[in-house]
Amino acid sequence: MNCASKEEEVYTPIPATLEIPKLFSDKLISPLIPSNNPLTQEGIALGKKLFFDKILSKNNTQSCASCHNPKKAFTDDTRFSDGVDGKFGKRNSMPLFNLAWNFDERFAWDGKELGLERQALEPVRNPIEMHSKWTNVVQKLQNHSEYPTLFLQAFATLTIDSLLVTKAIAQFERTLISGESKFDKHLRGETTLTPEEQNGFNVFMDEARGDCFHCHGSNNNPLWTDNKFHNNGLDATFTDLGLGAVTGDPNDNGKFKSPSLRNLEFTSPYMHDGRFTTLEEVINHYSEGLVNSTTIDPLMKKVANGGVKLSTQDKSDLKAFLLTLSDYDFINNPAFQE
């Protein structure tokens, strides 16, 4: 640290780089890092501290991690998360990982948040989440014994504001990279799949059977999502318009973001409204439970038959394959724990 003025000392933060799995660098273009929010060691550390700090909520009872638990791949295990006032939302908490490869930068189930920094603004002031005011949060941080110095080190200013808070949280969130599942190791030649897991992958990739890969990636897309929005045949009519409520286009009604299939083992319940508790229920939905509607995705090709009609063995093997996408290194990574 060197003195630049009498009021503040200017600290030059240390640049940081993401630890990108080789499969990602081989198969994907570079992750998105905004030019106005480059990664630094101090920014990431500050973002992590803020992510786990309940100071962001109205009554200091809830942090980002309250609904985004590292052990649950940064989601929680309830259908709807309750906020500081005990109120519940209508959407399931989304898991958080590999966010820097969301190239369209539409976040949340309905894509309402354009950019990771912008997304982090919303939960603090949402009345069914942290239910605070940014002016109050900033005042608490400004009066804190540690935060002003941490902001000085990360952003060269003692003056805290909401934009700097969300920049720091976004820096931390971009480090949440999951790429060490059994299937990743299989693709790297470090392990082999069981016959059941291999058949499950074949079902996943087969347009005549599971036909899952269009929306949920493949061996050539290690994100295991297309990060797009689809109506996957849950309902004939919509109580939640999803993307349609954001765009105002009726053709988008009932469309929700395709979640990554990584770490499904830790992220139950499933779907935007958490209606399915088990992977068996999810597989049965696509096999026999599809419901037609005006905006059904063209990829739901077998909707007229109710689904793709998988055999009992194919269902079991598909689940076995999906579980090979579990990344225990990710959920146990000390860098991501409080």
Short mmCIF file of C-alpha atoms in Angstrom, two decimals, residues 16 22 30 74 83 167 208 220 230 267 270 300 323 331:
data_model
loop_
_atom_site.label_atom_id
_atom_site.label_comp_id
_atom_site.label_asym_id
_atom_site.label_seq_id
_atom_site.Cartn_x
_atom_site.Cartn_y
_atom_site.Cartn_z
CA ALA A 16 -6.98 -13.01 -10.32
CA LYS A 22 -9.47 -28.26 -19.43
CA SER A 30 -13.68 -17.86 -22.84
CA PHE A 74 -25.61 -23.33 -4.02
CA GLY A 83 -37.46 -14.75 3.36
CA LYS A 167 -19.54 -6.20 -8.19
CA ALA A 208 -35.52 -41.71 -30.49
CA ASN A 220 -19.31 -31.41 -26.18
CA HIS A 230 -38.19 -23.45 -23.02
CA THR A 267 -30.32 -29.78 -6.03
CA TYR A 270 -36.65 -29.79 -9.46
CA MET A 300 -40.94 -31.70 -27.06
CA LEU A 323 -25.67 -39.01 -11.24
CA ILE A 331 -19.63 -28.88 -3.07
#
